[in-house]
C-alpha positions as CSV (number, residue, x, y, z in Angstrom):
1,X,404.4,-16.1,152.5
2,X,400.7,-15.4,153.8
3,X,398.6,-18.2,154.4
4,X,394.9,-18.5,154.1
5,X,392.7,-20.7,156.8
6,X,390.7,-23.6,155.4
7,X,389.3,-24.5,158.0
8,X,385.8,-24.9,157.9
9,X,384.6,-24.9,161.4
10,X,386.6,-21.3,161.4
11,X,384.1,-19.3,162.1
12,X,385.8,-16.7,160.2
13,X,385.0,-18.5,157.2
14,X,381.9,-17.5,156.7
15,X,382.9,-13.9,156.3
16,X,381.9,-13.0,152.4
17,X,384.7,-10.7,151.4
18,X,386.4,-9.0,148.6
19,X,388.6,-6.3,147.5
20,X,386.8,-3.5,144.6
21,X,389.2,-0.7,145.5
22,X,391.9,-3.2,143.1
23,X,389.1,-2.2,140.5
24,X,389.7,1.3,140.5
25,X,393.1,2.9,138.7
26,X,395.7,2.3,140.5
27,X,397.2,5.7,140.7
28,X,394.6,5.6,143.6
29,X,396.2,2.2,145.7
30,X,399.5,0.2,145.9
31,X,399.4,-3.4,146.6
32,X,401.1,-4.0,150.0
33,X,401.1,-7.4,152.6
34,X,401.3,-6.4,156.2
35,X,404.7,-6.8,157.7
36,X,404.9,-9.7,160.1
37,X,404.7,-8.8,163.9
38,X,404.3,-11.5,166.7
39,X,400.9,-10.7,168.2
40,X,401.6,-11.1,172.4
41,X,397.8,-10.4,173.4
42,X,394.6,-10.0,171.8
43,X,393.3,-7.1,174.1
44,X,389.6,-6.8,173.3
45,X,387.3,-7.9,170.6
46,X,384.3,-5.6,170.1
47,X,380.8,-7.1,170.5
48,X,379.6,-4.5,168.4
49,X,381.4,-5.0,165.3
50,X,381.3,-8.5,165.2
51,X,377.2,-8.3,165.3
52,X,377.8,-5.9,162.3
53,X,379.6,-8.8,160.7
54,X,376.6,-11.1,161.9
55,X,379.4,-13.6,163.9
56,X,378.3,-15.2,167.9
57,X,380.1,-13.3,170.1
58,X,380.3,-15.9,172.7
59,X,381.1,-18.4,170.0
60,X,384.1,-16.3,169.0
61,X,385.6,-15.8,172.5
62,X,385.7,-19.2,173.0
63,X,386.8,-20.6,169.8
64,X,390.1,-21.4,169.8
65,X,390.5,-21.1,166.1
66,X,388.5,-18.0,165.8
67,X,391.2,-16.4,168.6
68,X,393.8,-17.8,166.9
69,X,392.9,-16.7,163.2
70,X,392.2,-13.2,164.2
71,X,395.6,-12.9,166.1
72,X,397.4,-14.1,163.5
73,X,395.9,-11.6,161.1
74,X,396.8,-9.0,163.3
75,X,400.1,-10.6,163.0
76,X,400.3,-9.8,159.4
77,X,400.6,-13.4,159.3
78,X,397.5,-15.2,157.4
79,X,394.7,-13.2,155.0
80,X,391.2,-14.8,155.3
81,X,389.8,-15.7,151.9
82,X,389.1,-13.0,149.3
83,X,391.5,-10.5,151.0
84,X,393.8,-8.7,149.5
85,X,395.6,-5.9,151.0
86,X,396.5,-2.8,149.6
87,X,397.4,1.2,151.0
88,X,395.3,4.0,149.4
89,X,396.9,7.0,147.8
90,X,395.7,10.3,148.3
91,X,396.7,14.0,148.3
92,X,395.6,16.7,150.9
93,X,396.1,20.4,152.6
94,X,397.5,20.3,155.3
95,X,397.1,23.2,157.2
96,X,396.7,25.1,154.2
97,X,399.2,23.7,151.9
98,X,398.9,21.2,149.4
99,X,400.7,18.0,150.0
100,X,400.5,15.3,147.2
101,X,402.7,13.1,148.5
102,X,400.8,11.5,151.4
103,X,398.8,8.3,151.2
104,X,398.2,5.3,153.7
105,X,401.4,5.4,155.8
106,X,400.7,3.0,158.9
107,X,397.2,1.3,157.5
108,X,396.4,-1.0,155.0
109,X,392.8,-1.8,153.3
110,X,392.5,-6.2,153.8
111,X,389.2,-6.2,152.0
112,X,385.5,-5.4,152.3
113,X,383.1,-7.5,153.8
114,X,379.2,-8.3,153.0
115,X,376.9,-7.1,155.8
116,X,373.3,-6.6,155.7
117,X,373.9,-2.8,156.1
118,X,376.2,-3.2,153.0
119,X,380.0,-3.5,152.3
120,X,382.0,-2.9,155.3
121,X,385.9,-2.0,154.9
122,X,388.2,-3.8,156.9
123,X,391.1,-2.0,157.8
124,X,394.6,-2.8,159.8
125,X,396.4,-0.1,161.8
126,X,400.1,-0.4,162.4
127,X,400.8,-3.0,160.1
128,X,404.3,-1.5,159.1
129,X,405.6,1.0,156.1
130,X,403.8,1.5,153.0
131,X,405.3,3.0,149.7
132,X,403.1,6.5,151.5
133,X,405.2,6.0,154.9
134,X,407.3,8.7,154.0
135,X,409.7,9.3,157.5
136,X,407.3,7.1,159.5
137,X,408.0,3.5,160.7
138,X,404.4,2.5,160.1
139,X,404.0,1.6,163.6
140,X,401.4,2.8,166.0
141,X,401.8,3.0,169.8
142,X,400.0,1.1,172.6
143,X,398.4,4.3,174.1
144,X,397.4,5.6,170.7
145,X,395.7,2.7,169.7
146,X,393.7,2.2,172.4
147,X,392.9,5.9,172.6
148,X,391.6,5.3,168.9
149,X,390.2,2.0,170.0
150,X,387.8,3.7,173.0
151,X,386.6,7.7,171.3
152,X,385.6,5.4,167.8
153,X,383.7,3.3,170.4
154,X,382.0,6.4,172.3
155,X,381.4,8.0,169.4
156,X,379.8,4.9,168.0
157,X,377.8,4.9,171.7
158,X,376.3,8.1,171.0
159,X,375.6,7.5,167.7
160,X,377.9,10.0,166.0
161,X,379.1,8.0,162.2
162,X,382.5,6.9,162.4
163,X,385.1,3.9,161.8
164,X,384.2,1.1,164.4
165,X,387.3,-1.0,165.7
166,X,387.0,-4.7,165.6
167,X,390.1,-5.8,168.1
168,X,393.3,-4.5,169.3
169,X,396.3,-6.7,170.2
170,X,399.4,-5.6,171.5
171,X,402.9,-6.5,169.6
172,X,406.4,-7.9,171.0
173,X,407.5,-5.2,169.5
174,X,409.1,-2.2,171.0
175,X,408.7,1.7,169.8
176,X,410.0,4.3,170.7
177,X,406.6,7.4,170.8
178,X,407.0,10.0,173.9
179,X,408.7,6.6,175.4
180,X,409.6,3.3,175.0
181,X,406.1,1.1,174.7
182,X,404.5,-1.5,173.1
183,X,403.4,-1.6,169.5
184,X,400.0,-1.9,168.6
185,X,397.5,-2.8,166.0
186,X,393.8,-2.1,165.2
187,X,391.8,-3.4,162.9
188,X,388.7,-1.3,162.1
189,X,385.4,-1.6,160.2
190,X,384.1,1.4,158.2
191,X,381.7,1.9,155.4
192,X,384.2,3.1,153.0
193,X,387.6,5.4,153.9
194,X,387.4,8.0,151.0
195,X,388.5,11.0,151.9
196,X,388.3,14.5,150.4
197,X,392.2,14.0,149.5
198,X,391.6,11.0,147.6
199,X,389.8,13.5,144.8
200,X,392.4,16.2,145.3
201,X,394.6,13.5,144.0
202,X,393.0,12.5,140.5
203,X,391.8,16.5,140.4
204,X,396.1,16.9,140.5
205,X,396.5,14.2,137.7
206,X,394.0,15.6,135.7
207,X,391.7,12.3,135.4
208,X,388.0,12.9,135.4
209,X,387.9,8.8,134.6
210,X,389.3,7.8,137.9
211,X,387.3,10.5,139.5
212,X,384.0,9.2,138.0
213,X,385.0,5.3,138.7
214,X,385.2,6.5,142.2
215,X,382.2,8.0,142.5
216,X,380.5,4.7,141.1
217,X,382.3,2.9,143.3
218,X,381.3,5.3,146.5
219,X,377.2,4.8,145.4
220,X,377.0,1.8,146.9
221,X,377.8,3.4,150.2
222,X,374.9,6.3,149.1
223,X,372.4,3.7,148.5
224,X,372.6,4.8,144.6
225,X,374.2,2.1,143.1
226,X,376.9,2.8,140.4
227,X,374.3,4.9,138.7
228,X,375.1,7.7,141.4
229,X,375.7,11.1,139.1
230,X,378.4,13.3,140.4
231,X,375.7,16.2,141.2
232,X,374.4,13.8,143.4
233,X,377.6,12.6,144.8
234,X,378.5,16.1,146.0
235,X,374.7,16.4,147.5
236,X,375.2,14.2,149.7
237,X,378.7,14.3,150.7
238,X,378.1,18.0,151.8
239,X,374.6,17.2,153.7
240,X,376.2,14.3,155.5
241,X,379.3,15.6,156.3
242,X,377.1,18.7,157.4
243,X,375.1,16.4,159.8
244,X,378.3,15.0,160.9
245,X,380.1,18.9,161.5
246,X,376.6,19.3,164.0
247,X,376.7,16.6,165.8
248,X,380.1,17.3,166.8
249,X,379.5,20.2,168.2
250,X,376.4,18.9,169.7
251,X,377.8,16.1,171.7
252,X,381.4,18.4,172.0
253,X,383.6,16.0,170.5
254,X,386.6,18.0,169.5
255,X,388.4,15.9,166.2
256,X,391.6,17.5,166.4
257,X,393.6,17.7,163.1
258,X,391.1,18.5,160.3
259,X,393.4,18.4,157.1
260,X,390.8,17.3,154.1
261,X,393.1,13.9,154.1
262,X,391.2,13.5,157.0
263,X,387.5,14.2,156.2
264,X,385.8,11.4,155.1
265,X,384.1,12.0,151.5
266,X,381.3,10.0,153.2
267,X,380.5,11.9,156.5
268,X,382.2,9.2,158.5
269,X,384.7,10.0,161.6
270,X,387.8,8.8,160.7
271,X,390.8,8.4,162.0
272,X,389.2,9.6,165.8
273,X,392.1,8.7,167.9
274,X,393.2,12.5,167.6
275,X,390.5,13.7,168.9
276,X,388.9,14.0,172.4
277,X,385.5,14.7,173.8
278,X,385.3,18.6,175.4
279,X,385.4,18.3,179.4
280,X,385.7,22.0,180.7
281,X,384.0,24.6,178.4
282,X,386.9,26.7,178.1
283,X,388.3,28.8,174.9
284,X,391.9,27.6,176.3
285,X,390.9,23.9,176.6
286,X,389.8,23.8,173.3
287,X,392.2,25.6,171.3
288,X,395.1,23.5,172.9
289,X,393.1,20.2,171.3
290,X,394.7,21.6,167.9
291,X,398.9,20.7,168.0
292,X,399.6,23.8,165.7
293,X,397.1,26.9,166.5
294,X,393.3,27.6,166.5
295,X,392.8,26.7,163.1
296,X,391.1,23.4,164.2
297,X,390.1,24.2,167.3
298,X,386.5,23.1,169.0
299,X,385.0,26.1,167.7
300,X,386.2,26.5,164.5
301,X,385.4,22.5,163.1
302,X,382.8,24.0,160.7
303,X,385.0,26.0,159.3
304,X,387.7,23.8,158.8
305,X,385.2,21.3,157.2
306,X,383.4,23.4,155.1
307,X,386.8,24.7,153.4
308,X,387.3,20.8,152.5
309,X,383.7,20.4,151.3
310,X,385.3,23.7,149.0
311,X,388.6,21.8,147.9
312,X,386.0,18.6,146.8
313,X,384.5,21.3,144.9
314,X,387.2,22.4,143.2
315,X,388.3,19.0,142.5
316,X,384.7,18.2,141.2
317,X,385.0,21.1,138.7
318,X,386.7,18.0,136.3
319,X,383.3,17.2,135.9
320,X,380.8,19.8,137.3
321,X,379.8,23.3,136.3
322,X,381.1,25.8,139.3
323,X,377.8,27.1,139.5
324,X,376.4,23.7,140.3
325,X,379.3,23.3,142.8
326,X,378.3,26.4,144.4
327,X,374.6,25.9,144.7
328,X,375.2,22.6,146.6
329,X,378.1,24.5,148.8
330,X,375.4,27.1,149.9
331,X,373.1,24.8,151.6
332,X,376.0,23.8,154.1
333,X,375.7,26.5,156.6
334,X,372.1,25.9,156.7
335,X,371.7,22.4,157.3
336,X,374.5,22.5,160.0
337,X,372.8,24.8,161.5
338,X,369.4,23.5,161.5
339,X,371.0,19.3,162.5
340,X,372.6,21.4,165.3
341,X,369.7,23.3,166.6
342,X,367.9,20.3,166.3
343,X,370.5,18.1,168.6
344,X,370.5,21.3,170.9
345,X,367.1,21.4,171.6
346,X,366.4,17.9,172.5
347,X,369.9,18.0,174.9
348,X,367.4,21.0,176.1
349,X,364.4,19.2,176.3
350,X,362.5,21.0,173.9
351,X,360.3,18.4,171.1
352,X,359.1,21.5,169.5
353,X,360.6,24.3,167.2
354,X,360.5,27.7,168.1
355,X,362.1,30.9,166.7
356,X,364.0,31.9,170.1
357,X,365.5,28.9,170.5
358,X,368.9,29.6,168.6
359,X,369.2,32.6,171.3
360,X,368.3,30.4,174.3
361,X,371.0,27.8,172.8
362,X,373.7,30.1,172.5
363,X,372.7,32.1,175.8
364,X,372.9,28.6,177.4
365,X,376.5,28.0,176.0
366,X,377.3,31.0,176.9
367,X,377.3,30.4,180.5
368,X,379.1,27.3,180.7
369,X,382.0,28.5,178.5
370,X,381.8,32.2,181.1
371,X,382.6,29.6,184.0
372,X,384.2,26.8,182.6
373,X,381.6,24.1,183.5
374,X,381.8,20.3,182.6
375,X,380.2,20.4,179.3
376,X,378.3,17.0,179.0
377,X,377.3,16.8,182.9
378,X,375.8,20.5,182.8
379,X,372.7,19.6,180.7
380,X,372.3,16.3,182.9
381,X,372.2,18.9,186.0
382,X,369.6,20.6,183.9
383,X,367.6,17.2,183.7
384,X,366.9,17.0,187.3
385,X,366.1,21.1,187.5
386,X,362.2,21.6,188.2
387,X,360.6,24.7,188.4
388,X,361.0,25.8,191.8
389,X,364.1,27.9,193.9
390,X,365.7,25.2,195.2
391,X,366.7,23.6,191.7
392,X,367.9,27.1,190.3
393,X,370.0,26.8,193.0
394,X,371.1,23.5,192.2
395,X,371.8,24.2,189.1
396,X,373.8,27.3,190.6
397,X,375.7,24.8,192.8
398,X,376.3,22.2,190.4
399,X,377.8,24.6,187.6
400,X,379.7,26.7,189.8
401,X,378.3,29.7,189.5
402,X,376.9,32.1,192.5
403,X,373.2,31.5,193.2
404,X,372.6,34.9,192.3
405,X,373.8,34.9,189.0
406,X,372.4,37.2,186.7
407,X,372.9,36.3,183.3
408,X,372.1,32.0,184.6
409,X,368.7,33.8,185.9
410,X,367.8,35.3,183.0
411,X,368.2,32.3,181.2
412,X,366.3,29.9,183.6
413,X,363.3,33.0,183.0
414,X,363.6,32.3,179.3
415,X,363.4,28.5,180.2
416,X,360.6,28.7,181.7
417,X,358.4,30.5,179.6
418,X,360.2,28.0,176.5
419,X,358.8,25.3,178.1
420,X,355.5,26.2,178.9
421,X,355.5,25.8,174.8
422,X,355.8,21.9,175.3
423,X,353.1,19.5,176.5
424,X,355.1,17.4,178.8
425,X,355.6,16.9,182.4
426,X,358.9,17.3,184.7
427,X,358.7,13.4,184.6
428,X,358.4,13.1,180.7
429,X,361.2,16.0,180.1
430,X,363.4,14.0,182.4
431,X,362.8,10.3,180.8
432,X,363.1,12.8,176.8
433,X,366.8,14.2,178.5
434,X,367.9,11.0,179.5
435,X,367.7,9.6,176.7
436,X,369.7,12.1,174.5
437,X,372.3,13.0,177.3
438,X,374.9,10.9,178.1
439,X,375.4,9.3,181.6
440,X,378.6,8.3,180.5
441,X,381.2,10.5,178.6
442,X,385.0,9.0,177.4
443,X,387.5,11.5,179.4
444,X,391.2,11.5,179.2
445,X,391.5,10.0,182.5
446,X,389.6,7.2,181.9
447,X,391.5,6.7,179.1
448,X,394.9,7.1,180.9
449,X,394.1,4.5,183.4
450,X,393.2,2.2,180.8
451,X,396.2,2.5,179.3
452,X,398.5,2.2,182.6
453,X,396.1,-1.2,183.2
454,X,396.6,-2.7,180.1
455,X,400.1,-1.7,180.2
456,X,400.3,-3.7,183.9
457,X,398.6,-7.1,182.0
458,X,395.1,-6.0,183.5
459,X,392.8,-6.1,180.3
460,X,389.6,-5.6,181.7
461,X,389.4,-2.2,182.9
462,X,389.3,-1.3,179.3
463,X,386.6,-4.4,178.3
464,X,384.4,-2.7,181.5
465,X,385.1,1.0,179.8
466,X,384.3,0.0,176.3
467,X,381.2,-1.3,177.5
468,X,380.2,1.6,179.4
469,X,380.6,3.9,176.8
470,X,378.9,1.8,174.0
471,X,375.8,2.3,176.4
472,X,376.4,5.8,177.7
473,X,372.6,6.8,178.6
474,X,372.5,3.6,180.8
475,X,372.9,3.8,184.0
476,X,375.3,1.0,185.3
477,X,375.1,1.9,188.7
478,X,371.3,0.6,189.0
């Protein structure tokens, strides 16, 4: 039997939280308690979600309680008050075929809580089966969850929307992954988890009633209310997930597996652990991101997310007119586009708009992919470039590429001519750079010698990493 905390120094307790998922049908949840599982260290608590739920971060590391309560819910042990857990159900493609058997299988809605920014899910990863488990154990790894635990954080850094985790605690557990390790759990905070599959789902049952009590219940996260109509609904799903497809590509952040049970309804990252943040601008790089083939490969994210914004709208024909669907799918391509050229320019330096500057973009890319060069660091080398011989070939240098380069010449010609459009110094361009390109970037090696520390007992490599890459454009070094 769960047991709640009544304490009220707890400072826990003053978390405001409920459950209106249970409101909607429940063809779309199944009640479900977390399985018990001896926590044997609380590895990090994030300072940034717990100022999203408005608690003293000092105060919590050092409350005994607080440490103690939040363990224990990891545990699967207690529920704070007005929890009450439950796994989502949901249908999807996966890669390409239509799979209506899938649901929650490893993760488990607690409840939502009251922030000023609005309801925040709370969500447990790892907690055991649910009735959606199908073959899987309902376990999750030590590496994967701290993989999960650090690219939500960087992405959350650079301020790409996604699923911010609250804490991760290792398990006495054993599992057996790629090797014997640890189990895990996270527990993460999002605005809401509805996916494109969740609507494939009641579009398959034929119930335009649960689909509209959905959409009520998703206006909230719109700013709408329950008054949100379902023209509206799709608007926005489709611009922010359209914003979100940019910015991926902006910052490279490669999200592996893009099945439409994994695209948020909202335009919210989820599930991130699968994905990875592009190092080398390589075709081969990027295609091996995706486990199966290309389909979901670096360069073809759009793609793959515009074909679920196209299953939501076939789901939404319960209650839409096509044409009204398709009007709202057309804008897609354009306002990717024009979020992405706008992240591109100012990773370019360039405050103003110009017609060329989809050519100079693509020109740009074009060299780094022809040699392979760090993605991320090459536009910080093209911070510190000035007008003058010695930076082109430092640029030259610094990307790998001969000092003679034609095409890299060309380009720093068109450069220059762009930014004689802007009314800004080398000094000013530099300071408007720095702040839009990273210093620090989450790589896979970083990540793998988190995970051997933690793995050894030694927790705060990973508290020193998270930190960095919650403040990627400073520089810790100063």
């Amino acid at each position: 039997m769960l047991e709640l905390p009544d304490k009220q120094d707890n400072p826990w307790a003053v978390l405001s939280i409920s459950n209106s998922w249970k409101t909607l049908p429940p063809m779309l949840w199944s009640a479900q308690a977390p399985e018990f599982s001896p926590v044997e260290d609380l590895i990090d608590i994030s300072p940034m979600a717990l100022r999203l739920l408005q608690l003293d971060v000092q105060q919590l590391r050092t409350h005994v309680e607080g440490v103690s309560t939040l363990k224990n819910l990891h545990a699967g042990n207690i529920l704070l008050p007005g929890m009450s857990p439950l796994a989502q159900k949901y249908a999807g493609h996966r890669h390409g075929i239509f799979n209506d058997r899938i649901g929650d299988g490893r993760s488990l809605l607690l409840g939502e809580v009251a922030t000023p920014l609005g309801r925040m899910e709370m969500y447990l990863k790892g907690g055991g089966r649910t009735p959606y488990a199908l073959r899987g154990d309902g376990y999750l790894g030590l590496r994967s969850a701290i993989k999960e635990y650090l690219v939500s954080h960087a992405l959350y850094g650079i301020g790409i929307p996604t699923s911010l985790p609250l804490s991760l605690c290792n398990h006495e557990r054993k599992i057996f992954r790629n090797q014997l390790e640890k189990s895990a759990t996270v527990i993460s905070l999002s605005p809401s988890h509805a996916r494109v599959g969740h609507f494939e789902w009641l579009a398959a049952r034929g119930s335009a009633a649960g689909m509209k009590a959905l959409i009520a219940h998703l206006g909230g996260c719109y700013g709408e209310g329950g008054d949100m109509s379902v023209e509206q609904f799709f608007k926005h799903s489709v611009q922010r997930t359209a914003h979100l497809a940019a910015a991926w590509q902006v910052w490279g952040f490669v999200a592996g597996t893009l099945n439409t049970d994994d695209i948020s309804a909202l335009g919210v990252t989820l599930d991130p652990g699968s994905g990875a943040f592009l190092e080398s601008c390589q075709a081969s790089l990027t295609e091996d991101c995706d486990a199966v083939d290309s389909v979901y490969a670096f360069s073809s994210q759009s793609e793959s997310i515009r074909f679920g914004l196209e299953v939501l709208g076939r789901a939404l024909r319960l209650l839409l007119h096509e044409e009204q669907i398709n009007a709202i799918l057309e804008s897609f391509d354009d306002q990717r586009e024009k979020a992405m050229l706008c992240g591109m320019r100012s990773r370019l330096g360039l405050m103003m708009s110009r017609d060329e500057d989809s050519a100079l973009i693509n020109q740009w890319l074009s060299i780094l992919h022809r040699k392979g060069a760090d993605y991320n660091s090459s536009f910080r080398y093209l911070m510190e470039w000035k007008d003058d011989e010695s930076s082109d070939h430092y640029l030259a240098d610094k990307l790998g590429i001969e000092r003679n380069d034609r095409p890299l010449g060309e380009w720093l010609n068109d450069y220059r001519k762009r930014l004689e459009n802007e009314c800004f110094t080398y000094r000013e361009r530099y300071r408007f750079m720095a702040g839009v390109n990273p210093i620090t970037m989450l790589r896979e090696r970083d990540i793998c010698d988190v995970s051997a520390a933690v793995e050894a007992g030694d927790f705060i490599p990973l508290a020193r990493l998270r930190k960095r890459i919650t403040q990627p454009y400073h520089n810790f070094l100063q």
